[in-house]
mmCIF file of C-alpha atoms and ligand atoms in Angstrom:
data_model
loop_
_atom_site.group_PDB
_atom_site.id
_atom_site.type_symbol
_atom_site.label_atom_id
_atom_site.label_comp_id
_atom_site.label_asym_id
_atom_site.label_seq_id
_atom_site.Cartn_x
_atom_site.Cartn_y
_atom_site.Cartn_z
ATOM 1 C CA UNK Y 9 0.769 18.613 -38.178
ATOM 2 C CA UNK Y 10 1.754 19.844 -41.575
ATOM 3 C CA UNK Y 11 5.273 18.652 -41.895
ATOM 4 C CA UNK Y 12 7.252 21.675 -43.584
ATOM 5 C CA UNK Y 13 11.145 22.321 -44.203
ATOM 6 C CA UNK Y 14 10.658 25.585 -42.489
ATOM 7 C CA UNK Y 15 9.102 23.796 -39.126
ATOM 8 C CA UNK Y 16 12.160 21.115 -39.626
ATOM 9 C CA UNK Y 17 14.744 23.496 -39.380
ATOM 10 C CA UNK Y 18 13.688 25.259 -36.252
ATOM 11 C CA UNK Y 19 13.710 22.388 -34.029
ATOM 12 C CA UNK Y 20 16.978 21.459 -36.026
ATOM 13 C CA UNK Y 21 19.265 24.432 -34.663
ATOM 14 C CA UNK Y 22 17.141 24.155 -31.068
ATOM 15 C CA UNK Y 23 19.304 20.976 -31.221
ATOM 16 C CA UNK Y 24 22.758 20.899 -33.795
ATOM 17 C CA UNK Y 25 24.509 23.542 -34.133
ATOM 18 C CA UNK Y 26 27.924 21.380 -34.654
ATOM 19 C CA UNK Y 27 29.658 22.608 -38.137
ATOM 20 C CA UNK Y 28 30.325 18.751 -38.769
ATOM 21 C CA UNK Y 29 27.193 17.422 -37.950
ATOM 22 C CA UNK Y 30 25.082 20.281 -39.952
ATOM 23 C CA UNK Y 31 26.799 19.275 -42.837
ATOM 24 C CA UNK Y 32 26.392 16.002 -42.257
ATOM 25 C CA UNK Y 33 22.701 16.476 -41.919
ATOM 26 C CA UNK Y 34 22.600 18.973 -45.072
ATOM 27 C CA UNK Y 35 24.055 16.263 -47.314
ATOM 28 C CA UNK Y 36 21.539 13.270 -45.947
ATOM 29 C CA UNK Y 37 18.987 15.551 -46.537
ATOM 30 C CA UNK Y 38 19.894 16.537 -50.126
ATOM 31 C CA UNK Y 39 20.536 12.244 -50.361
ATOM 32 C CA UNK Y 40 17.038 11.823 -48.963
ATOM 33 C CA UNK Y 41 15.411 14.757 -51.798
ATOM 34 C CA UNK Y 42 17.330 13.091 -54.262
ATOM 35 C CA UNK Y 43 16.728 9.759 -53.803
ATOM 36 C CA UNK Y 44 12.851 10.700 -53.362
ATOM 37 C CA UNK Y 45 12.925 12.464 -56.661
ATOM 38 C CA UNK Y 46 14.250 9.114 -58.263
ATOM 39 C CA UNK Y 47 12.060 6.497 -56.968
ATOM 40 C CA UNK Y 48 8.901 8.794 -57.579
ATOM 41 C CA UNK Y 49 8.272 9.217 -53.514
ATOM 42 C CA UNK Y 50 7.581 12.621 -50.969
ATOM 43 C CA UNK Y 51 10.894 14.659 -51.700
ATOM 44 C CA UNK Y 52 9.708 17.308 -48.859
ATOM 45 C CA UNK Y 53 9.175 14.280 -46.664
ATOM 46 C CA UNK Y 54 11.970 13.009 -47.263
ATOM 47 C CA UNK Y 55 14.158 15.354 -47.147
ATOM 48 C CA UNK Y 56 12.784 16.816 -43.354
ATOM 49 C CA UNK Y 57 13.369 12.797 -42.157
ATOM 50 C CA UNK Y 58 16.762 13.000 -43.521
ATOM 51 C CA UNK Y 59 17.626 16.486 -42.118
ATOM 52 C CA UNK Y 60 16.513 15.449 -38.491
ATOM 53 C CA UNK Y 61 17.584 12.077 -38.590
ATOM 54 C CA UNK Y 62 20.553 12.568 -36.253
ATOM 55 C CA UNK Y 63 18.520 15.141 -34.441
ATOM 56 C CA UNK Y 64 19.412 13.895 -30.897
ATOM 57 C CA UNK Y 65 23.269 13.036 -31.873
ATOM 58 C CA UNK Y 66 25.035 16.089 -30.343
ATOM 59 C CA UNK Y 67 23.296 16.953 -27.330
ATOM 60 C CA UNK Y 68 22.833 13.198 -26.024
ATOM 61 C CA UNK Y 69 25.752 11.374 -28.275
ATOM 62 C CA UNK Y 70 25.719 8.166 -25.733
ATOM 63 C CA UNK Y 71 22.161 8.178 -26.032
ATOM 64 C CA UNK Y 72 21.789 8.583 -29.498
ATOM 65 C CA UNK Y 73 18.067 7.403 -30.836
ATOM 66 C CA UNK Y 74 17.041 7.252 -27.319
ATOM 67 C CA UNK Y 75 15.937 10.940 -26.964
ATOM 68 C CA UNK Y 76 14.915 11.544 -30.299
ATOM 69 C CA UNK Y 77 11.555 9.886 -30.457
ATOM 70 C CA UNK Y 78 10.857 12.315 -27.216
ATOM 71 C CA UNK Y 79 12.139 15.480 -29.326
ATOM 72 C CA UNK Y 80 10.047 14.171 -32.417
ATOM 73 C CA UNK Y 81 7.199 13.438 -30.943
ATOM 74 C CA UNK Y 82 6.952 16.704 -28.789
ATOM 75 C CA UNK Y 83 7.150 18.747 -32.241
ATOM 76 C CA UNK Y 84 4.137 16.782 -34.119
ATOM 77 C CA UNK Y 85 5.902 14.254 -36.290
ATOM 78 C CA UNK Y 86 3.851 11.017 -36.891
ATOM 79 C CA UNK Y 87 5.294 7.347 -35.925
ATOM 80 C CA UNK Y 88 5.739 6.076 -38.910
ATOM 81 C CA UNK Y 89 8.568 9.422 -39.205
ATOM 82 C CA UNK Y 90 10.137 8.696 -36.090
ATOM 83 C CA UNK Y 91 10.031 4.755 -36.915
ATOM 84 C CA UNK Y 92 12.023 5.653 -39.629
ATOM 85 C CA UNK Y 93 14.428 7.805 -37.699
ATOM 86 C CA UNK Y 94 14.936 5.073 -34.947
ATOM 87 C CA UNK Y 95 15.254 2.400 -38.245
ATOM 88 C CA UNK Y 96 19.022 4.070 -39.275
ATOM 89 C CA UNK Y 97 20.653 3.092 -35.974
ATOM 90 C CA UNK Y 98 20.758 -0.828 -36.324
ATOM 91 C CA UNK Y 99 20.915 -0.681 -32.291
ATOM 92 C CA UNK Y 100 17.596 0.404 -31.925
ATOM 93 C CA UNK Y 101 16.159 -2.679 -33.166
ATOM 94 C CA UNK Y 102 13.121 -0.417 -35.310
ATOM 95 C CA UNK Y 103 12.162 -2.497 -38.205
ATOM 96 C CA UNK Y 104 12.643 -0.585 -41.337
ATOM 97 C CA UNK Y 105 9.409 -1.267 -42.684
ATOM 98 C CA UNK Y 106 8.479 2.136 -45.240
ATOM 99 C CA UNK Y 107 10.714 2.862 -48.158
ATOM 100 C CA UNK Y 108 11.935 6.216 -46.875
ATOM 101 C CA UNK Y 109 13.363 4.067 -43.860
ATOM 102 C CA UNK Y 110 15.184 1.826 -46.122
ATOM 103 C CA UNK Y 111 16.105 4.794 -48.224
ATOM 104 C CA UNK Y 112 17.423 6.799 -45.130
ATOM 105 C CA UNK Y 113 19.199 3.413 -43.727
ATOM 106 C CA UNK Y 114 21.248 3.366 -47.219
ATOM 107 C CA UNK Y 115 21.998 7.055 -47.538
ATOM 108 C CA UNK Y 116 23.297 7.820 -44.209
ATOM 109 C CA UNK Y 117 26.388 6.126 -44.231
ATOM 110 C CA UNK Y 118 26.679 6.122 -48.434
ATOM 111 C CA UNK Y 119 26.740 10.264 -48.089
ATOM 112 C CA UNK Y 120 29.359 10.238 -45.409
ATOM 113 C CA UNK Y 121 31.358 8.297 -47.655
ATOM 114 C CA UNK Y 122 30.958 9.411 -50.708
ATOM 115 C CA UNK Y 123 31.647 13.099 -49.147
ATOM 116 C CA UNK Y 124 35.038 11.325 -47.590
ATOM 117 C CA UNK Y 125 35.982 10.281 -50.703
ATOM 118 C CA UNK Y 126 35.134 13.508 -53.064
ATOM 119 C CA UNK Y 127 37.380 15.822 -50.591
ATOM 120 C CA UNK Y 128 40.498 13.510 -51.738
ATOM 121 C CA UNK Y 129 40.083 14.484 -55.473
ATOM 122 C CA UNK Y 130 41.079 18.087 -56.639
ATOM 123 C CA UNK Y 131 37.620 18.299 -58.458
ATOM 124 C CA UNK Y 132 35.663 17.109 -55.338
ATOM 125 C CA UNK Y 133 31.783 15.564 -56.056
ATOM 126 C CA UNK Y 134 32.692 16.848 -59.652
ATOM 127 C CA UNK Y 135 33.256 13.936 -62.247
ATOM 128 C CA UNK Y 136 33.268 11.844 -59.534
ATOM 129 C CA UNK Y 137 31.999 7.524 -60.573
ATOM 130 C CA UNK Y 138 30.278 5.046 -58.663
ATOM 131 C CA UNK Y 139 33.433 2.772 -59.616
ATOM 132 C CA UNK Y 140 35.747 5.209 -58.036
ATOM 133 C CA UNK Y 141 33.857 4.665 -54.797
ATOM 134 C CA UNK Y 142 33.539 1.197 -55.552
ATOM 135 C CA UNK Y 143 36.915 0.896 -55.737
ATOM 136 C CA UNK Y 144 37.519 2.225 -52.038
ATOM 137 C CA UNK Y 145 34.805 0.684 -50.393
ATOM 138 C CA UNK Y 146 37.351 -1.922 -51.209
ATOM 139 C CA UNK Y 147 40.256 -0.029 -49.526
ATOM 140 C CA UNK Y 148 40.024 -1.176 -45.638
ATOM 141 C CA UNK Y 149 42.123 2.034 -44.294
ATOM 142 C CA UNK Y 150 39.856 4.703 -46.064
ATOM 143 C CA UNK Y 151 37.155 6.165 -44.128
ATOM 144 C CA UNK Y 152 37.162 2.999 -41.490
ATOM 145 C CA UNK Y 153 34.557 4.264 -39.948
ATOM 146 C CA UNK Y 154 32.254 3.720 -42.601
ATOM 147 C CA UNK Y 155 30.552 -0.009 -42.272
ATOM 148 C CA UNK Y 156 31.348 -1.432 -45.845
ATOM 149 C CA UNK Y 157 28.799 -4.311 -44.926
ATOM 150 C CA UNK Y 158 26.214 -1.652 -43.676
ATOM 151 C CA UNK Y 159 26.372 -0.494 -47.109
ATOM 152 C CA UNK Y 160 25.622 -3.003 -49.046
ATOM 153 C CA UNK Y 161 22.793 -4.182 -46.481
ATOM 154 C CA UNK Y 162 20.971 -0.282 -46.976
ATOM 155 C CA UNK Y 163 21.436 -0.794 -51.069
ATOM 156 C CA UNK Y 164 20.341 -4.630 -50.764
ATOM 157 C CA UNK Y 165 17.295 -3.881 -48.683
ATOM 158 C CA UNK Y 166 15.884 -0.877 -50.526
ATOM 159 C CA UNK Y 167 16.575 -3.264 -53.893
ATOM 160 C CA UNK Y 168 18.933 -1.725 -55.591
ATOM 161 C CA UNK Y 169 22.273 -2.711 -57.056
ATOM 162 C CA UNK Y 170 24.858 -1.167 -55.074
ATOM 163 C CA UNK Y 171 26.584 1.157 -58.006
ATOM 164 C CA UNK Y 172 22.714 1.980 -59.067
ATOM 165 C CA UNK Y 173 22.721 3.534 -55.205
ATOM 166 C CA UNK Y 174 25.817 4.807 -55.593
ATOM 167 C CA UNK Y 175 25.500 6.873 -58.748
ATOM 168 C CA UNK Y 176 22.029 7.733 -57.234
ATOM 169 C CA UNK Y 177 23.826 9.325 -53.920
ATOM 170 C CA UNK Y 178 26.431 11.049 -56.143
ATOM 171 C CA UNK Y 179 23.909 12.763 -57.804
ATOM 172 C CA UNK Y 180 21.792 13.535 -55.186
ATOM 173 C CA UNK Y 181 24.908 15.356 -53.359
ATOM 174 C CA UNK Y 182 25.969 17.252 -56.675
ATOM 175 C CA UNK Y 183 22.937 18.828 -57.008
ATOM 176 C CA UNK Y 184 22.808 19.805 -52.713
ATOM 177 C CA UNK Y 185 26.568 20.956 -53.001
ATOM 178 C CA UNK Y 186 25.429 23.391 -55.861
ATOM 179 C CA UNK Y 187 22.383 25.209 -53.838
ATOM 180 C CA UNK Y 188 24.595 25.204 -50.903
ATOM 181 C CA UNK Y 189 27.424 26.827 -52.771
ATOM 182 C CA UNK Y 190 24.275 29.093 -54.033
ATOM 183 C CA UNK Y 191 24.063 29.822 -50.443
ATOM 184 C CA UNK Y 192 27.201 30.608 -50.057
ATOM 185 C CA UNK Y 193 27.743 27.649 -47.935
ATOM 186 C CA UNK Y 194 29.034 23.775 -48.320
ATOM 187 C CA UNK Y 195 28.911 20.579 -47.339
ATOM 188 C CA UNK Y 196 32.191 19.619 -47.741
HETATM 189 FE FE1 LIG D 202 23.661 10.281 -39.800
#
């Protein structure tokens, strides 16, 4: 099976069609094309694994990963894509053996925090520094949610300093919010 956006998106609203989680989805992908486009890797492959990765989150939240290789698997996608998928939930016990697993591992919770930190500032993703979000991955009441440890774990394993990832995320999300806003729709 030819993996295409277009293909990715259908089976995407079959399943999500939760505001957050869409945009949640929309700004791991944009991570994921980003990220691709700066280590020299598949940015359309990327990008589809990082716009399904949660694809079994709101229909089956308690079993979250455990339907998804089902769903993927039913629509064509190879293992080594739903290995990948299975790799971002640390539950699952999926080695995260390719680089777009690693890459997917360290974006999903970087985006979600990054994002959590740009709507505090007036100018949102706009400006914004990897020391700024440095600076309150060191805050313990911001965005608890968000594994600090996890983190630095996705920037150590994909070899990369953790600011490097950072700045590479920020990015990566500047450029999505703008063809969203294009769209007439956001992320944020
Ligand atoms: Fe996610």
């Amino acid at each position: 099976m030819e993996i295409t956006r277009d293909k990715a998106l259908e089976l995407f609203e079959d399943h999500i069609d939760s505001e957050s989680l869409i945009k949640h989805c929309l700004a791991v992908e944009g991570a994921m094309r980003g990220c691709a486009e700066k280590l020299n890797e598949d940015v359309d492959l990327w990008g589809v694994c990082g716009l399904l990765h949660d694809i079994d989150f709101q229909k089956w939240p308690n079993n979250h990963l455990e339907i998804a290789p089902q769903i993927l698997k039913e629509a064509g996608y190879p293992k080594d894509f739903i290995e990948a998928i299975l790799g971002h939930g640390d539950f699952t016990l999926v080695p995260r053996e390719t680089q777009m697993a690693k890459c997917l591992y360290a974006v999903d919770q970087m985006a979600s925090f990054i994002i959590a930190v740009a709507l505090m500032r007036p100018t949102k993703l706009e400006g914004m520094t990897a020391k700024s979000v440095k600076k309150k991955m060191k805050d313990k009441a911001f965005a608890r949610a968000v594994d600090r440890d996890e983190m630095q774990k996705g920037a150590d394993e994909l070899g990369m300093d953790i600011g490097e990832l950072i700045s590479m995320v920020i990015d990566a999300l500047q450029k999505r919010e703008l063809e969203l806003n294009g769209m007439g729709i956001s992320m944020m």
